[in-house]
PDB file of C-alpha atoms in Angstrom:
ATOM      1  CA  MET A 852      -0.986  24.294  22.221  1.00  0.00           C
ATOM      2  CA  ILE A 853       2.267  24.742  23.837  1.00  0.00           C
ATOM      3  CA  ALA A 854       2.206  21.070  24.777  1.00  0.00           C
ATOM      4  CA  ARG A 855       1.855  20.028  20.996  1.00  0.00           C
ATOM      5  CA  GLN A 856       4.635  22.141  20.341  1.00  0.00           C
ATOM      6  CA  VAL A 857       6.870  20.551  22.863  1.00  0.00           C
ATOM      7  CA  GLU A 858       5.840  17.130  21.602  1.00  0.00           C
ATOM      8  CA  SER A 859       6.801  18.321  18.105  1.00  0.00           C
ATOM      9  CA  TYR A 860      10.253  19.230  19.342  1.00  0.00           C
ATOM     10  CA  LEU A 861      10.824  15.894  21.205  1.00  0.00           C
ATOM     11  CA  ASP A 862       9.869  14.129  17.830  1.00  0.00           C
ATOM     12  CA  HIS A 863      12.493  16.123  16.284  1.00  0.00           C
ATOM     13  CA  LEU A 864      15.085  15.078  18.595  1.00  0.00           C
ATOM     14  CA  LEU A 865      13.987  11.546  18.363  1.00  0.00           C
ATOM     15  CA  VAL A 866      13.774  11.107  14.670  1.00  0.00           C
ATOM     16  CA  GLU A 867      15.802  13.599  12.964  1.00  0.00           C
ATOM     17  CA  ARG A 868      18.739  13.938  15.757  1.00  0.00           C
ATOM     18  CA  GLY A 869      18.561  10.329  16.828  1.00  0.00           C
ATOM     19  CA  LEU A 870      18.928  10.980  20.463  1.00  0.00           C
ATOM     20  CA  ALA A 871      19.495   7.898  22.797  1.00  0.00           C
ATOM     21  CA  ALA A 872      16.913   6.659  25.099  1.00  0.00           C
ATOM     22  CA  ASN A 873      18.344   8.179  28.115  1.00  0.00           C
ATOM     23  CA  SER A 874      19.017  11.629  26.432  1.00  0.00           C
ATOM     24  CA  MET A 875      15.265  11.621  25.367  1.00  0.00           C
ATOM     25  CA  ALA A 876      14.229  10.838  28.901  1.00  0.00           C
ATOM     26  CA  ALA A 877      16.102  13.947  30.264  1.00  0.00           C
ATOM     27  CA  TYR A 878      14.734  16.222  27.647  1.00  0.00           C
ATOM     28  CA  ARG A 879      11.355  14.799  28.130  1.00  0.00           C
ATOM     29  CA  ARG A 880      11.461  15.533  32.135  1.00  0.00           C
ATOM     30  CA  ASP A 881      13.162  18.839  31.643  1.00  0.00           C
ATOM     31  CA  LEU A 882      10.613  20.244  29.204  1.00  0.00           C
ATOM     32  CA  ASN A 883       7.761  18.781  31.049  1.00  0.00           C
ATOM     33  CA  ARG A 884       8.799  20.840  33.978  1.00  0.00           C
ATOM     34  CA  TYR A 885       8.739  23.869  31.743  1.00  0.00           C
ATOM     35  CA  LEU A 886       5.547  22.905  30.363  1.00  0.00           C
ATOM     36  CA  GLU A 887       4.018  22.565  33.802  1.00  0.00           C
ATOM     37  CA  PHE A 888       5.388  25.924  34.887  1.00  0.00           C
ATOM     38  CA  SER A 889       4.157  27.662  31.333  1.00  0.00           C
ATOM     39  CA  ILE A 890       0.474  26.283  31.923  1.00  0.00           C
ATOM     40  CA  ALA A 891       0.388  27.384  35.444  1.00  0.00           C
ATOM     41  CA  ALA A 892       1.401  30.820  34.317  1.00  0.00           C
ATOM     42  CA  ASP A 893      -1.309  30.542  31.535  1.00  0.00           C
ATOM     43  CA  VAL A 894       1.172  30.706  28.852  1.00  0.00           C
ATOM     44  CA  LEU A 895      -0.381  28.345  26.462  1.00  0.00           C
ATOM     45  CA  ASP A 896       1.550  29.141  23.347  1.00  0.00           C
ATOM     46  CA  ALA A 897       5.371  29.301  22.362  1.00  0.00           C
ATOM     47  CA  LYS A 898       4.291  32.613  20.551  1.00  0.00           C
ATOM     48  CA  ALA A 899       3.358  34.090  23.955  1.00  0.00           C
ATOM     49  CA  VAL A 900       6.466  32.996  25.727  1.00  0.00           C
ATOM     50  CA  THR A 901       8.659  36.304  26.740  1.00  0.00           C
ATOM     51  CA  THR A 902      12.235  36.353  27.819  1.00  0.00           C
ATOM     52  CA  GLN A 903      11.060  37.233  31.260  1.00  0.00           C
ATOM     53  CA  HIS A 904       8.938  34.144  31.339  1.00  0.00           C
ATOM     54  CA  ILE A 905      11.998  31.793  30.774  1.00  0.00           C
ATOM     55  CA  SER A 906      14.041  33.928  33.299  1.00  0.00           C
ATOM     56  CA  ASP A 907      11.207  33.477  36.132  1.00  0.00           C
ATOM     57  CA  PHE A 908      11.270  29.727  35.148  1.00  0.00           C
ATOM     58  CA  LEU A 909      15.055  29.645  35.860  1.00  0.00           C
ATOM     59  CA  VAL A 910      14.390  31.265  39.114  1.00  0.00           C
ATOM     60  CA  ALA A 911      11.567  28.912  39.978  1.00  0.00           C
ATOM     61  CA  ILE A 912      13.488  25.590  39.336  1.00  0.00           C
ATOM     62  CA  ARG A 913      16.501  27.100  41.483  1.00  0.00           C
ATOM     63  CA  LEU A 914      14.317  27.885  44.441  1.00  0.00           C
ATOM     64  CA  GLY A 915      12.003  24.813  44.109  1.00  0.00           C
ATOM     65  CA  SER A 916       8.410  24.574  45.593  1.00  0.00           C
ATOM     66  CA  LYS A 917       6.307  22.380  47.865  1.00  0.00           C
ATOM     67  CA  GLU A 918       5.962  20.202  44.839  1.00  0.00           C
ATOM     68  CA  ARG A 919       9.325  20.290  43.260  1.00  0.00           C
ATOM     69  CA  VAL A 920      12.726  20.250  44.912  1.00  0.00           C
ATOM     70  CA  ALA A 921      15.124  23.041  43.979  1.00  0.00           C
ATOM     71  CA  LEU A 922      17.512  22.131  41.253  1.00  0.00           C
ATOM     72  CA  SER A 923      21.378  22.319  41.634  1.00  0.00           C
ATOM     73  CA  PRO A 924      23.192  24.729  39.202  1.00  0.00           C
ATOM     74  CA  THR A 925      24.092  21.943  36.985  1.00  0.00           C
ATOM     75  CA  SER A 926      20.601  20.597  36.790  1.00  0.00           C
ATOM     76  CA  ALA A 927      19.180  23.867  36.200  1.00  0.00           C
ATOM     77  CA  ALA A 928      21.611  24.606  33.583  1.00  0.00           C
ATOM     78  CA  ARG A 929      20.905  21.336  31.639  1.00  0.00           C
ATOM     79  CA  THR A 930      17.005  22.182  31.764  1.00  0.00           C
ATOM     80  CA  VAL A 931      17.607  25.689  30.466  1.00  0.00           C
ATOM     81  CA  ILE A 932      19.422  24.391  27.813  1.00  0.00           C
ATOM     82  CA  ALA A 933      16.632  21.918  26.805  1.00  0.00           C
ATOM     83  CA  VAL A 934      14.276  24.932  26.956  1.00  0.00           C
ATOM     84  CA  ARG A 935      16.556  26.981  24.677  1.00  0.00           C
ATOM     85  CA  GLY A 936      16.656  24.260  22.220  1.00  0.00           C
ATOM     86  CA  PHE A 937      13.031  23.934  22.185  1.00  0.00           C
ATOM     87  CA  HIS A 938      12.807  27.820  21.368  1.00  0.00           C
ATOM     88  CA  ALA A 939      15.487  27.866  18.822  1.00  0.00           C
ATOM     89  CA  PHE A 940      13.437  25.023  17.243  1.00  0.00           C
ATOM     90  CA  MET A 941      10.485  26.869  17.358  1.00  0.00           C
ATOM     91  CA  ALA A 942      12.146  29.886  15.638  1.00  0.00           C
ATOM     92  CA  ARG A 943      13.777  27.846  13.006  1.00  0.00           C
ATOM     93  CA  GLU A 944      10.367  26.256  12.129  1.00  0.00           C
ATOM     94  CA  GLY A 945       8.824  29.667  11.657  1.00  0.00           C
ATOM     95  CA  ILE A 946       6.351  29.197  14.427  1.00  0.00           C
ATOM     96  CA  THR A 947       7.651  32.015  16.344  1.00  0.00           C
ATOM     97  CA  THR A 948       8.968  34.986  14.837  1.00  0.00           C
ATOM     98  CA  VAL A 949      11.736  35.497  17.530  1.00  0.00           C
ATOM     99  CA  ASP A 950      13.689  33.315  20.212  1.00  0.00           C
ATOM    100  CA  PRO A 951      12.869  34.578  23.557  1.00  0.00           C
ATOM    101  CA  SER A 952      15.341  32.163  25.169  1.00  0.00           C
ATOM    102  CA  ARG A 953      18.501  33.741  23.409  1.00  0.00           C
ATOM    103  CA  SER A 954      19.511  36.041  26.117  1.00  0.00           C
ATOM    104  CA  VAL A 955      18.842  33.520  29.103  1.00  0.00           C
ATOM    105  CA  LYS A 956      22.087  32.041  30.006  1.00  0.00           C
ATOM    106  CA  PRO A 957      22.180  28.709  31.952  1.00  0.00           C
ATOM    107  CA  PRO A 958      23.516  29.247  35.505  1.00  0.00           C
ATOM    108  CA  ALA A 959      27.221  28.590  35.852  1.00  0.00           C
ATOM    109  CA  ALA A 960      28.185  25.325  37.712  1.00  0.00           C
ATOM    110  CA  SER A 961      28.937  25.941  41.228  1.00  0.00           C
ATOM    111  CA  LYS A 962      32.630  25.551  42.267  1.00  0.00           C
ATOM    112  CA  ARG A 963      33.264  22.605  44.111  1.00  0.00           C
ATOM    113  CA  LEU A 964      34.668  23.861  47.351  1.00  0.00           C
ATOM    114  CA  PRO A 965      37.765  22.308  48.369  1.00  0.00           C
ATOM    115  CA  LYS A 966      37.815  19.968  51.490  1.00  0.00           C
ATOM    116  CA  ALA A 967      39.411  21.197  54.360  1.00  0.00           C
ATOM    117  CA  LEU A 968      39.959  19.410  57.766  1.00  0.00           C
ATOM    118  CA  PRO A 969      38.819  20.854  61.134  1.00  0.00           C
ATOM    119  CA  PHE A 970      41.788  22.060  63.024  1.00  0.00           C
ATOM    120  CA  SER A 971      41.203  19.250  65.538  1.00  0.00           C
ATOM    121  CA  ASP A 972      41.631  16.757  63.007  1.00  0.00           C
ATOM    122  CA  ILE A 973      44.859  18.359  61.847  1.00  0.00           C
ATOM    123  CA  GLU A 974      46.007  18.132  65.366  1.00  0.00           C
ATOM    124  CA  LYS A 975      44.999  14.419  65.500  1.00  0.00           C
ATOM    125  CA  LEU A 976      46.830  13.448  62.359  1.00  0.00           C
ATOM    126  CA  LEU A 977      50.050  15.306  63.162  1.00  0.00           C
ATOM    127  CA  HIS A 978      50.057  13.651  66.617  1.00  0.00           C
ATOM    128  CA  ALA A 979      49.453  10.173  65.105  1.00  0.00           C
ATOM    129  CA  VAL A 980      52.684  10.272  63.162  1.00  0.00           C
ATOM    130  CA  GLY A 981      54.919  11.439  65.916  1.00  0.00           C
ATOM    131  CA  GLU A 982      53.312  10.041  69.210  1.00  0.00           C
ATOM    132  CA  GLY A 983      55.930   9.540  72.223  1.00  0.00           C
ATOM    133  CA  SER A 984      59.274  11.331  73.083  1.00  0.00           C
ATOM    134  CA  GLU A 985      61.807  12.194  70.507  1.00  0.00           C
ATOM    135  CA  THR A 986      63.945   9.365  71.685  1.00  0.00           C
ATOM    136  CA  ASP A 987      61.130   7.037  71.048  1.00  0.00           C
ATOM    137  CA  LEU A 988      60.743   7.813  67.440  1.00  0.00           C
ATOM    138  CA  SER A 989      62.221   5.725  64.804  1.00  0.00           C
ATOM    139  CA  VAL A 990      63.941   7.510  62.168  1.00  0.00           C
ATOM    140  CA  LEU A 991      60.970   6.998  59.773  1.00  0.00           C
ATOM    141  CA  MET A 992      58.664   8.491  62.115  1.00  0.00           C
ATOM    142  CA  MET A 993      60.932  11.518  62.371  1.00  0.00           C
ATOM    143  CA  ARG A 994      60.891  11.876  58.748  1.00  0.00           C
ATOM    144  CA  ASP A 995      57.128  11.436  58.542  1.00  0.00           C
ATOM    145  CA  LYS A 996      56.706  13.882  61.194  1.00  0.00           C
ATOM    146  CA  ALA A 997      58.669  16.493  59.467  1.00  0.00           C
ATOM    147  CA  LEU A 998      57.229  16.117  56.127  1.00  0.00           C
ATOM    148  CA  LEU A 999      53.574  16.419  57.532  1.00  0.00           C
ATOM    149  CA  GLU A1000      54.132  19.221  59.857  1.00  0.00           C
ATOM    150  CA  LEU A1001      55.733  21.229  56.785  1.00  0.00           C
ATOM    151  CA  LEU A1002      53.145  20.150  54.557  1.00  0.00           C
ATOM    152  CA  TYR A1003      50.340  21.758  56.815  1.00  0.00           C
ATOM    153  CA  GLY A1004      52.648  24.587  58.182  1.00  0.00           C
ATOM    154  CA  THR A1005      53.640  25.796  54.901  1.00  0.00           C
ATOM    155  CA  GLY A1006      50.748  24.992  52.579  1.00  0.00           C
ATOM    156  CA  ALA A1007      53.532  23.820  49.980  1.00  0.00           C
ATOM    157  CA  ARG A1008      52.432  21.181  47.393  1.00  0.00           C
ATOM    158  CA  ILE A1009      53.652  17.793  47.928  1.00  0.00           C
ATOM    159  CA  SER A1010      55.917  18.162  45.132  1.00  0.00           C
ATOM    160  CA  GLU A1011      57.577  21.199  46.325  1.00  0.00           C
ATOM    161  CA  LEU A1012      58.450  19.454  49.710  1.00  0.00           C
ATOM    162  CA  ILE A1013      59.987  16.370  47.714  1.00  0.00           C
ATOM    163  CA  ASP A1014      62.114  18.432  45.667  1.00  0.00           C
ATOM    164  CA  LEU A1015      63.547  20.266  48.774  1.00  0.00           C
ATOM    165  CA  THR A1016      67.387  20.085  48.904  1.00  0.00           C
ATOM    166  CA  VAL A1017      69.587  20.464  51.936  1.00  0.00           C
ATOM    167  CA  ASP A1018      70.827  23.671  50.570  1.00  0.00           C
ATOM    168  CA  ASP A1019      67.138  24.865  50.475  1.00  0.00           C
ATOM    169  CA  VAL A1020      66.828  24.270  54.226  1.00  0.00           C
ATOM    170  CA  SER A1021      70.403  25.064  55.370  1.00  0.00           C
ATOM    171  CA  THR A1022      69.650  28.684  56.648  1.00  0.00           C
ATOM    172  CA  LEU A1023      66.340  27.815  58.220  1.00  0.00           C
ATOM    173  CA  SER A1024      66.733  28.831  61.953  1.00  0.00           C
ATOM    174  CA  VAL A1025      64.755  30.360  64.775  1.00  0.00           C
ATOM    175  CA  ASP A1026      65.876  33.585  63.669  1.00  0.00           C
ATOM    176  CA  LEU A1027      65.180  33.373  60.153  1.00  0.00           C
ATOM    177  CA  PRO A1028      62.277  30.703  59.817  1.00  0.00           C
ATOM    178  CA  ILE A1029      61.618  31.492  56.033  1.00  0.00           C
ATOM    179  CA  LEU A1030      61.652  28.388  53.395  1.00  0.00           C
ATOM    180  CA  ARG A1031      62.310  29.011  49.757  1.00  0.00           C
ATOM    181  CA  LEU A1032      59.858  27.003  47.636  1.00  0.00           C
ATOM    182  CA  ARG A1033      60.176  26.149  43.967  1.00  0.00           C
ATOM    183  CA  GLY A1034      56.528  25.886  42.490  1.00  0.00           C
ATOM    184  CA  LYS A1035      54.922  25.762  39.037  1.00  0.00           C
ATOM    185  CA  GLY A1036      56.889  26.962  36.221  1.00  0.00           C
ATOM    186  CA  ASP A1037      60.072  26.897  38.599  1.00  0.00           C
ATOM    187  CA  LYS A1038      58.631  30.046  40.520  1.00  0.00           C
ATOM    188  CA  GLU A1039      60.188  30.744  43.769  1.00  0.00           C
ATOM    189  CA  ARG A1040      58.420  32.029  46.683  1.00  0.00           C
ATOM    190  CA  LEU A1041      59.457  32.480  50.395  1.00  0.00           C
ATOM    191  CA  VAL A1042      57.005  31.023  53.117  1.00  0.00           C
ATOM    192  CA  PRO A1043      57.367  31.425  56.830  1.00  0.00           C
ATOM    193  CA  VAL A1044      57.987  28.059  58.840  1.00  0.00           C
ATOM    194  CA  GLY A1045      55.903  27.691  62.205  1.00  0.00           C
ATOM    195  CA  LYS A1046      57.909  26.526  65.392  1.00  0.00           C
ATOM    196  CA  HIS A1047      56.414  23.123  65.296  1.00  0.00           C
ATOM    197  CA  ALA A1048      57.362  22.539  61.826  1.00  0.00           C
ATOM    198  CA  LEU A1049      60.773  23.938  62.385  1.00  0.00           C
ATOM    199  CA  LYS A1050      61.534  21.812  65.307  1.00  0.00           C
ATOM    200  CA  ALA A1051      60.326  18.675  63.547  1.00  0.00           C
ATOM    201  CA  LEU A1052      62.490  19.382  60.666  1.00  0.00           C
ATOM    202  CA  GLU A1053      65.585  20.199  62.900  1.00  0.00           C
ATOM    203  CA  VAL A1054      65.026  16.902  64.706  1.00  0.00           C
ATOM    204  CA  TYR A1055      64.738  14.957  61.298  1.00  0.00           C
ATOM    205  CA  LEU A1056      67.746  16.554  59.708  1.00  0.00           C
ATOM    206  CA  VAL A1057      69.827  16.175  62.700  1.00  0.00           C
ATOM    207  CA  ARG A1058      68.925  12.696  64.148  1.00  0.00           C
ATOM    208  CA  ALA A1059      67.377  10.927  61.191  1.00  0.00           C
ATOM    209  CA  ARG A1060      68.359  11.892  57.655  1.00  0.00           C
ATOM    210  CA  PRO A1061      72.040  11.073  58.242  1.00  0.00           C
ATOM    211  CA  VAL A1062      71.091   7.464  59.124  1.00  0.00           C
ATOM    212  CA  LEU A1063      68.974   7.150  56.154  1.00  0.00           C
ATOM    213  CA  ALA A1064      71.438   8.800  53.935  1.00  0.00           C
ATOM    214  CA  VAL A1065      74.139   6.119  54.687  1.00  0.00           C
ATOM    215  CA  SER A1066      72.037   3.703  52.551  1.00  0.00           C
ATOM    216  CA  GLY A1067      72.075   6.145  49.466  1.00  0.00           C
ATOM    217  CA  LYS A1068      74.199   7.592  46.983  1.00  0.00           C
ATOM    218  CA  GLY A1069      74.413  11.023  48.117  1.00  0.00           C
ATOM    219  CA  THR A1070      71.101  12.523  47.178  1.00  0.00           C
ATOM    220  CA  PRO A1071      70.742  16.254  47.930  1.00  0.00           C
ATOM    221  CA  ALA A1072      66.988  15.611  48.675  1.00  0.00           C
ATOM    222  CA  VAL A1073      65.877  16.587  52.203  1.00  0.00           C
ATOM    223  CA  PHE A1074      63.407  13.625  52.520  1.00  0.00           C
ATOM    224  CA  LEU A1075      64.794  10.372  51.831  1.00  0.00           C
ATOM    225  CA  ASN A1076      63.131   6.703  51.623  1.00  0.00           C
ATOM    226  CA  ALA A1077      64.393   3.852  53.367  1.00  0.00           C
ATOM    227  CA  ARG A1078      67.090   3.204  50.929  1.00  0.00           C
ATOM    228  CA  GLY A1079      68.706   6.421  51.178  1.00  0.00           C
ATOM    229  CA  GLY A1080      67.146   7.639  47.973  1.00  0.00           C
ATOM    230  CA  LYS A1081      64.721  10.616  47.251  1.00  0.00           C
ATOM    231  CA  LEU A1082      61.215   9.939  48.583  1.00  0.00           C
ATOM    232  CA  SER A1083      58.626   9.656  45.872  1.00  0.00           C
ATOM    233  CA  ARG A1084      55.342  11.418  45.659  1.00  0.00           C
ATOM    234  CA  GLN A1085      53.632   8.157  45.971  1.00  0.00           C
ATOM    235  CA  SER A1086      55.293   7.320  49.367  1.00  0.00           C
ATOM    236  CA  ALA A1087      54.620  10.524  50.538  1.00  0.00           C
ATOM    237  CA  TRP A1088      50.858  10.197  49.659  1.00  0.00           C
ATOM    238  CA  ALA A1089      50.974   6.757  51.526  1.00  0.00           C
ATOM    239  CA  ILE A1090      52.727   8.367  54.567  1.00  0.00           C
ATOM    240  CA  LEU A1091      49.911  11.004  54.894  1.00  0.00           C
ATOM    241  CA  GLN A1092      46.909   8.402  54.331  1.00  0.00           C
ATOM    242  CA  GLU A1093      48.714   6.044  57.019  1.00  0.00           C
ATOM    243  CA  ALA A1094      48.742   8.811  59.513  1.00  0.00           C
ATOM    244  CA  ALA A1095      45.287   9.649  58.735  1.00  0.00           C
ATOM    245  CA  ASP A1096      44.050   6.083  59.109  1.00  0.00           C
ATOM    246  CA  ARG A1097      45.807   6.020  62.596  1.00  0.00           C
ATOM    247  CA  ALA A1098      44.195   9.221  63.658  1.00  0.00           C
ATOM    248  CA  GLY A1099      40.930   7.791  62.946  1.00  0.00           C
ATOM    249  CA  LEU A1100      40.075  10.236  59.799  1.00  0.00           C
ATOM    250  CA  GLU A1101      37.526   9.005  57.791  1.00  0.00           C
ATOM    251  CA  GLY A1102      37.942   9.280  54.087  1.00  0.00           C
ATOM    252  CA  LYS A1103      40.901   9.996  51.848  1.00  0.00           C
ATOM    253  CA  VAL A1104      43.090  12.472  53.131  1.00  0.00           C
ATOM    254  CA  SER A1105      45.421  13.869  50.424  1.00  0.00           C
ATOM    255  CA  PRO A1106      48.364  16.296  50.160  1.00  0.00           C
ATOM    256  CA  HIS A1107      45.851  18.820  48.787  1.00  0.00           C
ATOM    257  CA  THR A1108      43.636  18.394  51.704  1.00  0.00           C
ATOM    258  CA  MET A1109      46.514  19.599  53.970  1.00  0.00           C
ATOM    259  CA  ARG A1110      47.023  22.573  51.505  1.00  0.00           C
ATOM    260  CA  HIS A1111      43.347  23.348  51.448  1.00  0.00           C
ATOM    261  CA  SER A1112      43.299  23.095  55.137  1.00  0.00           C
ATOM    262  CA  PHE A1113      46.327  25.511  55.545  1.00  0.00           C
ATOM    263  CA  ALA A1114      44.594  28.193  53.518  1.00  0.00           C
ATOM    264  CA  THR A1115      41.356  27.984  54.875  1.00  0.00           C
ATOM    265  CA  HIS A1116      42.583  28.138  58.529  1.00  0.00           C
ATOM    266  CA  LEU A1117      44.274  31.125  57.685  1.00  0.00           C
ATOM    267  CA  LEU A1118      41.352  33.068  56.344  1.00  0.00           C
ATOM    268  CA  GLU A1119      39.164  31.682  59.180  1.00  0.00           C
ATOM    269  CA  ASN A1120      41.643  33.568  61.430  1.00  0.00           C
ATOM    270  CA  GLY A1121      41.905  36.635  59.587  1.00  0.00           C
ATOM    271  CA  ALA A1122      44.567  36.537  57.078  1.00  0.00           C
ATOM    272  CA  ASP A1123      44.144  38.736  53.967  1.00  0.00           C
ATOM    273  CA  VAL A1124      43.277  36.601  50.927  1.00  0.00           C
ATOM    274  CA  ARG A1125      46.179  38.323  49.031  1.00  0.00           C
ATOM    275  CA  VAL A1126      48.720  37.213  51.548  1.00  0.00           C
ATOM    276  CA  VAL A1127      47.302  33.718  51.362  1.00  0.00           C
ATOM    277  CA  GLN A1128      47.579  33.889  47.323  1.00  0.00           C
ATOM    278  CA  GLU A1129      51.418  34.710  47.893  1.00  0.00           C
ATOM    279  CA  LEU A1130      51.877  31.838  50.540  1.00  0.00           C
ATOM    280  CA  LEU A1131      50.149  29.389  48.203  1.00  0.00           C
ATOM    281  CA  GLY A1132      52.028  30.598  45.096  1.00  0.00           C
ATOM    282  CA  HIS A1133      48.893  31.343  43.195  1.00  0.00           C
ATOM    283  CA  ALA A1134      49.438  33.587  39.963  1.00  0.00           C
ATOM    284  CA  SER A1135      46.092  34.850  40.394  1.00  0.00           C
ATOM    285  CA  VAL A1136      44.091  36.020  43.574  1.00  0.00           C
ATOM    286  CA  THR A1137      40.891  34.496  41.769  1.00  0.00           C
ATOM    287  CA  THR A1138      42.296  30.966  42.383  1.00  0.00           C
ATOM    288  CA  THR A1139      42.903  31.682  45.782  1.00  0.00           C
ATOM    289  CA  GLN A1140      39.156  33.264  46.436  1.00  0.00           C
ATOM    290  CA  ILE A1141      37.672  29.950  46.134  1.00  0.00           C
ATOM    291  CA  TYR A1142      38.993  29.394  49.816  1.00  0.00           C
ATOM    292  CA  THR A1143      36.900  32.274  50.847  1.00  0.00           C
ATOM    293  CA  MET A1144      33.767  30.706  49.864  1.00  0.00           C
ATOM    294  CA  VAL A1145      34.254  28.234  52.692  1.00  0.00           C
ATOM    295  CA  THR A1146      34.568  30.968  55.459  1.00  0.00           C
ATOM    296  CA  VAL A1147      31.753  32.887  53.778  1.00  0.00           C
ATOM    297  CA  ASP A1148      29.483  29.772  54.017  1.00  0.00           C
ATOM    298  CA  GLN A1149      30.554  29.554  57.870  1.00  0.00           C
ATOM    299  CA  LEU A1150      29.826  33.172  58.523  1.00  0.00           C
ATOM    300  CA  ARG A1151      26.403  32.930  57.101  1.00  0.00           C
ATOM    301  CA  GLU A1152      25.644  29.917  59.297  1.00  0.00           C
ATOM    302  CA  VAL A1153      26.902  31.567  62.414  1.00  0.00           C
ATOM    303  CA  TYR A1154      24.880  34.827  61.425  1.00  0.00           C
ATOM    304  CA  ALA A1155      21.779  32.557  60.602  1.00  0.00           C
ATOM    305  CA  THR A1156      21.875  31.154  64.120  1.00  0.00           C
ATOM    306  CA  ALA A1157      23.008  34.040  66.190  1.00  0.00           C
ATOM    307  CA  HIS A1158      21.623  37.124  64.910  1.00  0.00           C
ATOM    308  CA  PRO A1159      18.058  38.106  66.407  1.00  0.00           C
ATOM    309  CA  ARG A1160      16.728  39.573  63.368  1.00  0.00           C
ATOM    310  CA  ALA A1161      18.004  36.733  61.024  1.00  0.00           C
ATOM    311  CA  ARG A1162      15.547  34.128  61.949  1.00  0.00           C
ATOM    312  CA  ALA A1163      11.935  34.427  61.098  1.00  0.00           C
TER     313      ALA A1163
END
């Protein structure tokens, strides 16, 4: 009976709603899985389906079985939407008196975790951009090293560093290593600067920037290009990717990778999420909490392998 009812709904999708072949194939695949589950549970008529039955089906597709792989939140959501459509159709057609699927919500899509580099890779990248003694570095290498040290050392957005002016960094010192950044909406925040980033910036400002500025027109920007003008975002991206290539890091490394790494490494080492929120310039702590998912996953993995009562 329920098999015929599912087939009737699929006919409706094809004939009356005119779904494309790919969409029809997806609906058929999802509803066949629901049909298998229902028959196995001895639920042979749409009239016998309860909300609990549909909830159990959602749990089953998320957990998987020996015969069926578990579905991701996105795939499970698509399947539940197909099931909800089927039961809504049954109710509209008067075949059932209620729609048992109305209160069963599709699972929310999982948040994509930000990519963060291991600290060992960060070290390789920063070494790659400034190998050799200070006297061996070209003016562009000094600039690049200062840029990338600040990028990781402060968690700044690349636009925030590109927009830095000489006045912004004029008060930076060992005694007061605090940098004022202007973020989204021109909102200002204060961020500490570590000794490595501070040293790289000082070397650049004293030995390299004056050389680059000679060719320019007096821009107040801290980071200059070879012609003495303000460094562009595209050039900053290229500097980072070139350093990553020299360090032998696979894949694309973006300025946001450095920002994500900054936040993740702080949390891994015990920083409070609200402190990290302030450092990143997030308006809401909810935005920052996605980084905690990374460290929670690592804690779970360590617990599962190290705790004697965690293993079967």
